[in-house]
Amino acid sequence: MIDGISVLATFLYRLGRFSFRRRKLVAALWVGLLLLFGVGAATLSGPTSNDFSIPGTESQKAIDLLKDRMPQASADGATARVVIAAPNGGTLTEPANKAAVEQVVGKLKALPDVAGVVDPYQAKGVSPDGRIAYTQVTYKVSPIDLEQSDRDALTAAGRPGEAAGLTVEMGGNATEGMPEQSATEVIGVAVAAIVLVITFGSLVAAGLPLLNAILGVGIAMSGITAATGLVKMSSTTSTLALMLGLAVAIDYALFIVSRYRHELEEGRTGEEAAGRAVGTAGSAVVFAGLTVVIALAGLGVVGIPMLTEMGLAAAFAVVVAVLIALSLLPALLGFAGRKVLGGWIPGLRGGRSKNGKPPVGERWARFIVRRPLPVLLLAVVGLGVLAAPALDLRLGLPGDEVKASDTTQRKAYDMLEKGFGPGFNGPLMVVVDTGDENGAKAAAQRFSGRVKGLGDVAAVTQPVANKDGNTALLSVVPKSGPSSKATEDLVSNIRHLPASGGADVSVTGSTAMNIDISAKLSGALLPYLGVVVGLAFILLMLVFRSILVPLTATLGFLLTVAATFGAVVAVFQWGWLASLLGVAETGPIMSMMPIFLIGVVFGLAMDYQVFLVTRMREEYVHGAEPRAAVVTGFRHGARVVTAAAVIMMAVFSGFIFSGESMIKMMGFALAAGVLFDAFVVRMTIVPALMAVLGRSAWWLPRWLDRILPNVDVEGEKLRHALGDDAAPPAGERELETART
């Protein structure tokens, strides 16, 4: 009979035993759920999008106004820039070449869902030397509504020009297909399998976490795919969910299987071992998963729908990973039985010591507790050096200018820059609104004169008014490129120019939207940190019943983020190791990367904090001296935490070789974040701090101790209730070693 213990530990203990005993039923339920979600994905799935929506910003309000007042402008429609160049020694004003260009323009006008095509000869779209021309194609529909057949037809429209000996290249969001999953991601799974085999020394024990993760990710991805038929989602939403879902599912299963093997080696039956493993390690999995979910769901604070979708989808994948680890995994352990201890591979001891020699993790912990201050100082300084490039962090939303040099988008960008200047790749849209009164065109003409007086303006088009005369639209072409600081300043200057006659002026377009996104993300960063870190701090206080342990965990996370930012800037902005990692072009870091990285890495960092320090607390609660608890807890947790970190790095690194720059950057940032946090912060700085703090690390005010519920994540009360009070504290050897 289990009385007076943590409700969570009790429930998980009973769930583990039930799943082990009724394994066929549990396995059938999960397989049935996988089939159900698979059918939903096959029947309900819809298209995905690369679009950004930023409600409440000036650029978005301008787009909404144009949709209402000037729908013919297709402000939110897909666009394509078709750039045409004459062969060497020729010009596009020659009759034959001009006829070929006009044939291309005619083909473009005949495309389905095209709202308008600008004739380069009528709109001064031919370069001064006559060698390069461009036309803008505007669609009636958004990029999400374009089919692959539409993109194929767009490409085909340029073939008459190519047949005439002209060079035809295309850029813009209408040319962007949906990203496909790369086969290189399988490399991460393969590395995870190898790490599991080395960790456990058994194919059976290594296979269970992989099988568990594959089923969990299959359910999560099917659910997300089915949801695309109900709501519009970003094309990268499922990629983030796949990244995190696969990584945490393997990690959570790894911890539970490791604890199950330990219980079996203590002489317990399979059912009892499964119950205890889920009741103890499973409790840590629940709270580790909660920190990840809080961090991901908290991305909704930013107010950018794309980021919210990514966070919620990834949080859903993590929830599935937790549930499947707590229920399906014990069932799989039931099928495997004691085989998880058998099948040892020659040369692999699966964590068992040889000739009584302490494992590497224990030797590393002893080294740290003997010299905590030098180790702490060296680790902090090292991360500080890695973080130095972050001082040069430049945010933006990279466009065609960072595409690979052999892509048509990059070629079109370079040709347009050569013929007209970099600003023609990112013209600004200026909207003049006079409310219910006529006269918007006249007000826009007066305003355009003021814009021409600003620096960095290459050209200003004549304003075009709607039929009611209360809204006018004009284009401003900067002298600088879309992602340059000068263009950003120009947008700010235009927005601060006074408009005559009480007209309301707003600036939109891709460059303006990028600026607004960066501003919104910057403004949301502190509230987001407050929500995520605050909730996670409370959660960690519940887990560790301490104030200093959650505080050190949070400070260590800040070091991790700073070092990760530095690494990202060095590679993707400065170009260090760019060729090795397949980075085609350097440029600004994506505006959403800082807040995204903070959210994901915080959740993963707390994972390792929970898994490693929970075992230290378990030893301390059972009577070990503080430093001995650090050594013993580290000895038990270091091997599986190391394996978990290597697995996560392998899974994330598989995405570095994706063709999509955003996914490549995400994969690199997450892999680097795990590397810094797991091996430098959690396995070096944290034990050093714990050794320095001693008993004060576990200090909690009495009044707070009475308020906080005891979640018993280390299973102390569960052990007492199960008659396991005789379990000895840390051995004299560990205690004596720590003291020396």
XYZ file of C-alpha atoms in Angstrom:
740
model
C 0.000 0.000 0.000
C 1.380 3.387 -0.991
C 0.303 6.178 1.354
C 1.218 9.830 1.704
C 3.599 10.056 -1.240
C 3.765 12.199 -4.305
C 0.706 11.724 -6.494
C 2.865 11.950 -9.613
C 5.387 9.346 -8.486
C 2.572 7.009 -7.446
C 0.725 7.401 -10.709
C 3.836 6.878 -12.802
C 4.876 3.849 -10.742
C 1.485 2.262 -11.311
C 1.464 3.279 -14.986
C 4.839 1.632 -15.526
C 3.691 -1.614 -13.927
C 0.371 -1.587 -15.809
C 2.051 -0.955 -19.167
C 4.570 -3.707 -18.517
C 1.854 -6.174 -17.474
C -0.673 -5.256 -20.197
C 1.940 -4.640 -22.858
C -0.058 -6.082 -25.751
C -2.996 -3.777 -25.033
C -0.797 -0.702 -24.616
C 1.192 -1.422 -27.770
C -2.013 -2.008 -29.745
C -3.451 1.317 -28.554
C -0.381 3.258 -29.656
C -0.179 1.498 -33.021
C -3.891 2.211 -33.512
C -3.273 5.866 -32.683
C -0.458 5.957 -35.249
C -2.766 4.523 -37.912
C -5.537 6.968 -36.991
C -3.226 9.981 -37.256
C -1.770 8.591 -40.469
C -5.223 8.414 -42.044
C -5.873 11.974 -40.873
C -2.621 13.166 -42.443
C -3.478 11.467 -45.740
C -7.001 12.887 -45.944
C -6.815 16.291 -44.258
C -3.382 17.678 -45.152
C -3.202 21.056 -46.870
C -0.532 23.363 -48.334
C 2.128 25.099 -46.271
C 3.569 28.575 -46.684
C 6.805 30.547 -46.361
C 4.913 33.787 -45.652
C 5.364 36.025 -42.623
C 2.406 37.728 -41.030
C 3.074 40.406 -38.440
C -0.250 41.747 -37.113
C -0.234 45.229 -35.632
C 2.834 46.519 -37.467
C 2.826 49.449 -39.883
C 3.791 47.313 -42.863
C 1.003 44.808 -42.194
C -1.562 47.578 -41.706
C -0.531 49.048 -45.065
C -1.005 45.683 -46.756
C -4.427 45.275 -45.146
C -5.398 48.780 -46.291
C -4.344 48.041 -49.866
C -6.317 44.798 -49.872
C -9.406 46.807 -48.921
C -8.878 49.988 -50.991
C -6.728 48.771 -53.926
C -7.226 45.019 -54.369
C -5.874 45.302 -57.912
C -2.439 46.041 -56.411
C -2.340 42.496 -54.931
C -0.261 43.732 -52.022
C -0.141 40.277 -50.430
C 0.023 38.410 -53.738
C 2.951 36.311 -54.864
C 5.559 38.166 -56.905
C 8.294 37.215 -59.324
C 11.097 39.316 -60.778
C 12.027 38.154 -64.263
C 15.437 39.498 -65.290
C 16.581 39.240 -68.907
C 20.083 39.911 -70.234
C 21.348 40.228 -73.798
C 24.295 38.126 -74.969
C 27.785 39.638 -74.931
C 28.051 42.452 -77.433
C 24.295 42.818 -77.867
C 21.517 44.933 -76.382
C 17.866 44.366 -75.660
C 16.920 47.326 -77.859
C 17.915 45.418 -80.997
C 14.764 44.400 -82.901
C 15.261 40.640 -82.603
C 16.091 40.770 -78.892
C 13.269 43.219 -78.211
C 10.817 40.912 -79.966
C 12.024 37.995 -77.801
C 11.601 40.058 -74.614
C 8.082 41.095 -75.635
C 7.260 37.464 -76.343
C 8.359 36.560 -72.784
C 6.238 39.407 -71.367
C 3.258 38.181 -73.379
C 3.701 34.656 -72.039
C 3.881 36.020 -68.498
C 0.669 38.023 -68.922
C -1.112 34.858 -70.073
C -0.208 32.879 -66.943
C -3.102 31.827 -64.667
C -3.871 34.057 -61.648
C -1.538 36.839 -62.817
C -2.747 40.286 -61.733
C -0.256 42.293 -63.730
C 3.037 42.290 -65.599
C 5.117 45.429 -66.089
C 6.386 46.008 -69.635
C 10.080 46.884 -69.226
C 10.127 49.085 -72.334
C 7.201 51.201 -71.156
C 8.210 51.373 -67.472
C 11.885 52.248 -67.983
C 12.856 48.747 -66.983
C 15.841 48.568 -69.319
C 19.316 49.364 -67.980
C 21.146 52.452 -69.325
C 23.518 50.299 -71.377
C 20.561 48.392 -72.838
C 21.911 44.986 -71.802
C 19.579 44.085 -68.905
C 15.824 44.415 -68.445
C 13.434 43.301 -65.775
C 9.726 42.893 -65.302
C 7.675 42.416 -62.148
C 4.987 39.727 -62.179
C 2.242 40.087 -59.557
C -0.191 37.280 -58.837
C -3.752 37.565 -57.605
C -3.101 34.802 -55.054
C -0.626 34.497 -52.196
C 2.447 32.237 -52.451
C 0.702 29.563 -50.382
C -1.944 29.186 -53.104
C 0.535 28.707 -55.951
C 0.907 25.133 -57.134
C 4.063 23.595 -58.523
C 2.396 23.734 -61.932
C 2.216 27.543 -61.593
C 5.954 27.709 -60.890
C 6.643 25.398 -63.831
C 4.525 27.636 -66.084
C 6.461 30.681 -64.867
C 9.731 29.006 -65.789
C 8.344 27.935 -69.158
C 7.352 31.546 -69.950
C 11.029 32.476 -70.113
C 11.984 29.826 -72.653
C 11.243 31.925 -75.763
C 13.881 34.362 -74.527
C 16.379 31.580 -73.877
C 15.665 30.155 -77.345
C 16.577 33.556 -78.801
C 19.969 33.484 -77.019
C 18.981 35.675 -74.050
C 19.652 34.890 -70.402
C 16.447 34.653 -68.350
C 16.555 34.313 -64.547
C 13.790 34.625 -61.971
C 13.531 35.562 -58.302
C 10.857 36.436 -55.772
C 8.558 34.400 -53.541
C 6.583 33.030 -56.527
C 9.653 30.998 -57.495
C 10.059 29.380 -54.086
C 8.917 25.780 -53.823
C 8.149 24.097 -50.539
C 11.279 22.702 -48.833
C 11.692 18.961 -48.865
C 13.112 16.797 -46.108
C 16.736 16.000 -46.816
C 18.098 12.482 -46.649
C 21.038 13.835 -44.632
C 18.756 13.932 -41.587
C 18.918 10.144 -41.529
C 22.589 10.540 -40.575
C 21.510 11.912 -37.198
C 19.362 8.861 -36.519
C 22.213 6.563 -37.553
C 24.608 8.315 -35.184
C 21.995 8.097 -32.427
C 21.794 4.334 -32.965
C 25.572 3.992 -32.692
C 25.663 6.082 -29.499
C 22.904 3.969 -27.946
C 24.737 0.750 -28.773
C 27.943 2.117 -27.214
C 26.034 3.378 -24.148
C 24.190 0.136 -23.427
C 26.485 -2.396 -25.102
C 23.336 -4.230 -26.209
C 21.422 -4.132 -29.479
C 18.124 -4.834 -27.705
C 18.550 -2.013 -25.185
C 19.736 0.344 -27.938
C 16.845 -0.505 -30.238
C 14.053 0.260 -27.768
C 14.619 4.058 -27.566
C 14.853 4.223 -31.372
C 11.647 2.245 -31.876
C 9.939 4.337 -29.228
C 11.089 7.581 -30.897
C 10.104 6.508 -34.423
C 6.551 5.688 -33.332
C 6.262 8.912 -31.348
C 7.587 11.096 -34.166
C 5.316 9.301 -36.627
C 2.269 10.186 -34.536
C 3.375 13.792 -33.967
C 4.249 14.450 -37.598
C 1.010 12.861 -38.804
C -0.958 15.046 -36.401
C 0.807 18.197 -37.572
C 0.329 17.247 -41.238
C -3.384 16.660 -40.651
C -3.624 20.070 -38.962
C -2.354 21.807 -42.122
C -5.736 21.067 -43.655
C -7.437 23.064 -40.904
C -5.055 26.003 -40.424
C -2.347 27.579 -42.570
C 1.115 26.626 -41.364
C 4.669 27.529 -42.231
C 6.625 25.070 -44.335
C 9.281 24.930 -41.574
C 6.823 24.112 -38.780
C 7.027 20.362 -39.249
C 10.821 20.488 -39.534
C 11.233 21.986 -36.064
C 8.775 19.458 -34.637
C 10.718 16.639 -36.301
C 14.016 17.954 -34.949
C 12.891 18.252 -31.354
C 10.447 15.350 -31.325
C 13.055 12.879 -32.522
C 15.785 14.178 -30.230
C 13.797 14.325 -26.990
C 11.955 11.059 -27.666
C 15.266 9.201 -27.893
C 16.650 11.028 -24.859
C 13.643 10.420 -22.625
C 13.570 6.741 -23.529
C 17.313 6.548 -22.909
C 16.928 7.726 -19.297
C 14.084 5.347 -18.501
C 15.776 2.322 -20.100
C 18.969 3.124 -18.208
C 17.067 3.242 -14.897
C 15.175 0.033 -15.767
C 18.449 -1.828 -16.345
C 19.741 -0.521 -13.014
C 16.646 -1.826 -11.210
C 16.983 -5.215 -12.897
C 20.617 -5.435 -11.801
C 19.409 -4.796 -8.245
C 17.527 -8.105 -8.505
C 13.972 -6.823 -9.022
C 11.384 -8.406 -11.273
C 10.707 -6.888 -14.694
C 7.331 -5.455 -13.679
C 8.672 -3.924 -10.484
C 11.727 -2.572 -12.302
C 9.509 -0.950 -14.918
C 7.328 0.617 -12.232
C 10.294 2.030 -10.337
C 12.025 3.253 -13.509
C 8.930 5.146 -14.646
C 8.198 6.362 -11.094
C 11.688 7.869 -10.681
C 13.328 8.551 -14.076
C 9.846 9.045 -15.520
C 9.186 11.837 -13.030
C 12.305 13.601 -14.264
C 11.106 13.080 -17.841
C 7.773 14.738 -17.014
C 9.377 17.850 -15.550
C 12.063 18.010 -18.234
C 9.350 17.790 -20.865
C 7.335 20.488 -19.111
C 10.244 22.929 -19.262
C 10.611 22.309 -23.004
C 6.866 22.715 -23.573
C 6.791 25.957 -21.559
C 9.689 27.360 -23.567
C 8.126 26.396 -26.904
C 4.547 27.418 -26.137
C 5.902 30.697 -24.770
C 6.920 31.654 -28.320
C 3.297 32.739 -28.704
C 4.163 35.790 -26.571
C 5.991 37.273 -29.573
C 2.781 37.725 -31.558
C 4.094 36.407 -34.890
C 1.788 33.608 -36.085
C 4.549 31.669 -37.835
C 6.653 31.538 -34.671
C 3.614 30.598 -32.571
C 2.776 27.734 -34.944
C 6.338 26.433 -34.852
C 6.403 26.551 -31.059
C 3.030 24.853 -30.578
C 3.748 22.148 -33.151
C 7.119 21.368 -31.578
C 5.531 21.417 -28.098
C 2.965 18.884 -29.344
C 5.803 16.643 -30.544
C 7.466 16.895 -27.120
C 4.202 16.041 -25.320
C 3.838 12.953 -27.512
C 7.460 12.016 -26.747
C 6.788 12.255 -22.992
C 3.545 10.255 -23.133
C 4.985 7.522 -25.287
C 8.078 7.235 -23.054
C 5.891 6.800 -19.953
C 3.480 4.257 -21.408
C 4.673 2.550 -24.598
C 8.279 2.198 -23.461
C 7.396 0.081 -20.365
C 5.303 -2.106 -22.684
C 8.274 -2.542 -25.016
C 10.426 -3.357 -21.988
C 7.867 -6.020 -21.159
C 8.335 -7.597 -24.565
C 12.125 -7.426 -24.220
C 12.225 -8.660 -20.622
C 15.717 -9.283 -19.314
C 17.139 -9.242 -22.830
C 17.991 -5.572 -22.235
C 20.773 -6.916 -20.003
C 21.870 -9.601 -22.475
C 23.379 -9.613 -25.909
C 26.524 -7.813 -24.818
C 28.638 -6.718 -27.762
C 32.330 -7.649 -27.404
C 34.410 -4.660 -26.348
C 31.394 -2.654 -25.160
C 30.676 -2.792 -21.429
C 27.603 -0.581 -21.540
C 28.801 1.504 -18.640
C 30.180 -1.334 -16.508
C 33.555 -0.708 -14.985
C 36.487 -2.950 -15.769
C 38.896 -4.192 -13.084
C 37.217 -1.901 -10.563
C 38.398 1.222 -12.374
C 35.974 4.154 -11.884
C 34.167 5.302 -15.024
C 35.267 8.464 -16.814
C 32.286 10.436 -15.492
C 33.210 9.753 -11.886
C 36.860 10.636 -12.457
C 35.806 13.915 -14.111
C 33.494 14.741 -11.175
C 36.284 14.060 -8.665
C 38.578 16.365 -10.598
C 35.969 19.137 -10.556
C 35.110 18.932 -6.838
C 38.808 19.013 -5.934
C 39.427 22.181 -7.997
C 36.019 23.826 -8.409
C 37.110 27.475 -8.647
C 39.790 27.092 -11.381
C 37.491 24.827 -13.391
C 34.622 27.284 -13.007
C 36.737 30.259 -14.052
C 38.215 28.484 -17.081
C 34.814 27.306 -18.341
C 33.184 30.722 -17.951
C 36.079 32.517 -19.691
C 36.007 29.953 -22.515
C 32.308 30.528 -23.159
C 32.916 34.271 -22.966
C 35.505 34.060 -25.740
C 33.100 32.024 -27.890
C 30.403 34.620 -27.265
C 32.563 37.555 -28.460
C 31.362 37.488 -32.127
C 27.789 37.971 -30.874
C 28.675 41.637 -30.289
C 28.556 42.017 -34.090
C 25.149 40.318 -34.411
C 23.157 41.794 -37.316
C 19.547 40.733 -37.712
C 17.415 40.568 -40.833
C 15.439 38.243 -43.041
C 17.899 37.081 -45.711
C 16.434 36.918 -49.207
C 17.688 35.992 -52.644
C 21.056 37.619 -51.935
C 22.076 34.694 -49.708
C 20.952 31.968 -52.080
C 23.574 29.694 -53.599
C 25.335 31.309 -56.564
C 24.060 28.653 -58.977
C 20.353 29.231 -58.220
C 18.153 31.235 -60.572
C 17.060 33.473 -57.669
C 20.648 34.498 -56.907
C 21.485 34.984 -60.587
C 18.425 37.212 -61.034
C 19.443 39.229 -57.955
C 23.003 39.738 -59.230
C 21.875 40.643 -62.755
C 19.391 43.220 -61.460
C 22.012 44.717 -59.159
C 24.490 44.935 -62.026
C 22.029 46.595 -64.380
C 20.198 48.966 -62.059
C 21.719 48.897 -58.582
C 21.073 46.800 -55.462
C 18.004 48.764 -54.390
C 15.933 47.486 -57.307
C 15.891 44.071 -55.590
C 13.859 45.507 -52.717
C 11.690 48.494 -53.668
C 9.615 50.096 -50.930
C 5.855 50.501 -51.209
C 4.578 53.825 -49.829
C 0.842 54.082 -49.175
C -0.823 57.495 -48.832
C -4.283 57.433 -47.239
C -6.586 60.466 -46.958
C -9.397 58.602 -45.201
C -12.804 59.343 -46.704
C -11.635 62.386 -48.661
C -10.435 62.636 -52.258
C -6.995 63.995 -53.100
C -4.698 61.099 -52.190
C -2.868 61.318 -55.536
C -2.041 65.004 -55.084
C -0.913 64.386 -51.510
C 1.223 61.478 -52.725
C 2.845 63.666 -55.389
C 3.774 66.269 -52.782
C 5.076 63.550 -50.489
C 7.163 61.982 -53.277
C 8.981 65.302 -53.683
C 10.018 65.146 -50.046
C 11.128 61.530 -50.435
C 13.349 62.474 -53.402
C 15.150 64.909 -51.135
C 16.278 62.116 -48.839
C 19.615 60.405 -49.249
C 19.909 56.868 -50.582
C 16.920 57.235 -52.962
C 17.555 55.980 -56.497
C 14.073 56.516 -57.941
C 10.468 57.329 -57.014
C 7.600 56.252 -59.261
C 4.546 58.309 -60.091
C 1.734 57.648 -57.583
C -1.287 55.592 -58.629
C -4.627 56.259 -56.911
C -7.629 54.008 -56.416
C -10.989 54.778 -58.040
C -12.259 56.605 -54.938
C -9.201 58.833 -54.889
C -8.584 58.352 -51.174
C -5.620 55.970 -51.392
C -2.490 56.263 -53.524
C 0.486 53.967 -53.964
C 4.008 54.823 -55.053
C 7.289 52.914 -55.112
C 10.607 54.123 -53.744
C 13.782 52.428 -54.971
C 16.718 52.715 -52.541
C 20.304 52.961 -53.687
C 21.318 50.251 -51.213
C 20.401 46.575 -51.021
C 17.327 45.262 -49.174
C 19.240 44.037 -46.111
C 21.627 46.991 -45.754
C 21.651 49.388 -42.831
C 21.264 52.353 -45.217
C 17.961 51.003 -46.540
C 16.751 50.426 -42.992
C 17.552 54.047 -42.181
C 15.727 55.177 -45.319
C 12.564 53.379 -44.237
C 12.762 55.099 -40.865
C 13.318 58.495 -42.479
C 10.334 58.095 -44.822
C 8.113 57.126 -41.911
C 9.127 60.271 -40.053
C 8.470 62.632 -42.964
C 5.394 64.827 -42.395
C 2.529 64.365 -44.875
C 0.447 67.324 -46.079
C -3.304 67.681 -45.886
C -3.728 65.331 -42.941
C -2.856 62.287 -45.047
C -1.612 59.145 -43.359
C 1.569 57.671 -44.877
C 2.840 54.136 -44.263
C 5.686 52.095 -45.726
C 5.503 48.414 -46.550
C 7.282 45.909 -48.777
C 9.722 43.138 -47.887
C 12.376 45.434 -46.434
C 9.887 47.326 -44.277
C 8.351 44.062 -43.112
C 11.794 42.760 -42.129
C 12.413 45.899 -40.066
C 9.032 45.575 -38.364
C 9.628 41.905 -37.596
C 12.988 42.704 -35.988
C 11.429 45.486 -33.911
C 8.567 43.287 -32.779
C 10.893 40.447 -31.867
C 13.161 42.789 -29.919
C 10.205 44.228 -28.033
C 8.888 40.778 -27.178
C 12.216 39.359 -26.013
C 12.102 40.570 -22.402
C 8.425 39.625 -21.828
C 9.148 36.234 -23.348
C 12.170 35.692 -21.140
C 10.127 36.779 -18.125
C 7.331 34.308 -18.856
C 9.516 31.343 -19.810
C 12.298 31.768 -17.274
C 9.834 32.673 -14.508
C 7.637 29.609 -15.021
C 10.622 27.325 -15.474
C 12.268 28.758 -12.323
C 9.168 27.881 -10.308
C 9.096 24.433 -11.875
C 12.753 23.834 -11.015
C 12.133 24.989 -7.434
C 9.470 22.297 -7.218
C 11.859 19.699 -8.606
C 14.957 20.566 -6.563
C 13.379 22.309 -3.546
C 16.099 24.930 -3.748
C 16.557 28.541 -4.839
C 20.229 28.521 -5.795
C 20.079 25.436 -8.037
C 17.414 26.951 -10.356
C 19.311 30.253 -10.265
C 22.599 28.657 -11.326
C 20.719 26.690 -13.979
C 19.340 29.914 -15.451
C 22.666 31.775 -15.350
C 24.361 28.836 -17.032
C 21.718 28.952 -19.751
C 22.537 32.618 -20.442
C 26.177 31.651 -20.964
C 25.069 28.928 -23.369
C 22.935 31.312 -25.406
C 25.695 33.928 -25.607
C 28.249 31.363 -26.818
C 25.758 29.941 -29.324
C 25.008 33.396 -30.729
C 28.742 33.917 -31.112
C 29.153 30.664 -33.038
C 26.195 31.452 -35.314
C 27.569 34.919 -36.120
C 31.049 33.518 -36.799
C 29.730 30.953 -39.298
C 26.703 32.535 -40.974
C 27.666 36.220 -40.787
C 31.467 36.190 -40.823
C 31.839 33.065 -42.932
C 34.109 30.986 -40.680
C 33.915 27.299 -41.717
C 31.216 28.320 -44.214
C 32.470 26.063 -47.015
C 32.792 23.106 -44.639
C 29.196 23.481 -43.469
C 27.793 24.222 -46.922
C 26.889 27.861 -46.228
C 26.628 29.328 -49.723
C 26.553 32.994 -48.730
C 26.976 34.954 -45.528
C 24.524 37.613 -44.457
C 22.464 38.872 -41.538
C 21.164 36.399 -38.976
C 17.446 35.727 -39.249
C 15.471 38.102 -37.065
C 13.560 35.270 -35.444
C 16.674 33.254 -34.579
C 17.506 34.873 -31.182
C 14.089 34.402 -29.619
C 13.639 30.998 -31.252
C 17.044 29.837 -30.043
C 16.399 31.129 -26.540
C 13.129 29.223 -26.350
C 14.370 25.889 -27.653
C 17.799 25.866 -25.989
C 16.300 26.892 -22.652
C 14.009 23.891 -22.728
C 16.827 21.523 -23.679
C 19.191 23.045 -21.099
C 16.681 22.432 -18.332
C 16.387 18.847 -19.567
C 20.030 18.177 -18.735
C 19.769 20.128 -15.493
C 16.860 17.967 -14.351
C 18.390 14.657 -15.397
C 21.842 15.323 -13.951
C 21.118 17.284 -10.784
C 18.070 15.193 -9.828
C 20.398 12.256 -9.266
C 22.678 14.469 -7.143
C 19.693 15.531 -5.058
C 18.624 11.909 -4.731
C 21.991 11.047 -3.197
C 21.901 14.133 -0.946
C 18.369 13.369 0.258
C 19.430 9.821 1.079
C 22.194 11.067 3.378
C 25.303 11.763 1.302
C 27.545 14.734 2.008
C 27.104 17.547 -0.598
C 30.355 16.942 -2.485
C 29.932 13.184 -2.311
C 26.408 13.629 -3.683
C 27.840 15.587 -6.624
C 30.344 12.821 -7.393
C 27.904 9.933 -6.968
C 25.071 11.664 -8.787
C 27.403 12.631 -11.608
C 28.685 9.064 -11.842
C 25.160 7.726 -12.301
C 23.951 10.447 -14.670
C 27.001 11.465 -16.715
C 26.976 8.513 -19.115
C 23.334 8.834 -20.113
C 23.464 12.650 -20.217
C 26.526 12.427 -22.466
C 24.764 9.939 -24.704
C 21.632 12.116 -24.775
C 23.633 15.204 -25.714
C 25.542 13.410 -28.464
C 22.266 12.043 -29.833
C 20.673 15.492 -29.846
C 23.718 16.984 -31.537
C 23.643 14.232 -34.151
C 19.949 14.728 -34.885
C 20.290 18.518 -35.109
C 23.494 18.338 -37.146
C 21.679 16.318 -39.789
C 19.701 19.463 -40.620
C 22.855 21.529 -41.224
C 23.078 20.048 -44.703
C 19.553 21.068 -45.664
C 19.189 23.221 -48.761
C 17.078 25.753 -46.841
C 19.198 28.449 -45.168
C 16.718 28.855 -42.304
C 16.710 25.136 -41.481
C 20.498 24.965 -41.865
C 20.941 27.821 -39.388
C 18.453 26.279 -36.955
C 20.221 22.911 -37.069
C 23.643 24.438 -36.478
C 22.455 26.718 -33.682
C 20.698 23.905 -31.830
C 23.644 21.510 -32.208
C 26.061 24.172 -30.940
C 23.709 25.074 -28.090
C 23.509 21.449 -26.932
C 27.296 21.096 -27.163
C 27.970 24.169 -25.030
C 25.205 23.552 -22.526
C 25.598 19.823 -21.941
C 29.378 19.541 -21.807
C 30.508 22.962 -20.603
C 27.620 24.258 -18.493
C 25.802 21.208 -17.088
C 28.768 18.821 -16.838
C 31.445 21.336 -15.836
C 30.128 24.639 -14.491
C 27.135 23.219 -12.592
C 29.073 20.544 -10.607
C 31.783 23.117 -9.871
C 29.178 25.530 -8.511
C 27.528 22.743 -6.523
C 30.884 21.901 -4.963
C 31.518 25.554 -4.073
C 28.025 26.082 -2.623
C 27.978 22.854 -0.591
C 24.881 22.475 1.579
C 23.704 25.987 0.755
C 22.936 24.783 -2.773
C 19.914 22.951 -1.325
C 18.785 25.820 0.907
C 15.100 26.727 0.806
C 13.392 29.158 3.227
C 11.100 27.349 5.666
C 8.070 29.421 4.727
C 8.625 28.569 1.063
C 9.220 24.920 1.921
C 5.773 24.819 3.535
C 4.109 26.435 0.516
C 5.705 24.400 -2.281
C 4.213 20.956 -2.877
C 6.705 18.101 -2.709
C 6.692 16.485 -6.148
C 9.243 13.866 -5.014
C 10.956 13.729 -8.388
C 13.869 11.797 -6.886
C 11.499 9.098 -5.601
C 12.419 9.374 -1.912
C 8.883 8.852 -0.596
C 8.233 6.219 -3.208
C 11.229 4.258 -1.901
C 9.992 4.558 1.684
C 6.484 3.433 0.768
C 7.847 0.446 -1.112
C 9.887 -0.660 1.899
C 13.202 0.377 0.384
C 14.469 2.381 3.364
C 17.535 0.230 3.678
C 19.101 1.628 0.534
C 22.477 3.003 1.688
C 23.596 6.524 0.997
C 26.710 7.298 -0.997
C 29.604 4.970 -0.156
C 32.488 5.919 2.037
C 34.802 5.818 -0.987
C 32.935 8.591 -2.792
C 32.681 10.644 0.406
C 36.357 10.327 1.206
C 37.345 11.060 -2.382
C 35.195 14.185 -2.476
C 36.668 15.446 0.781
C 40.203 15.103 -0.574
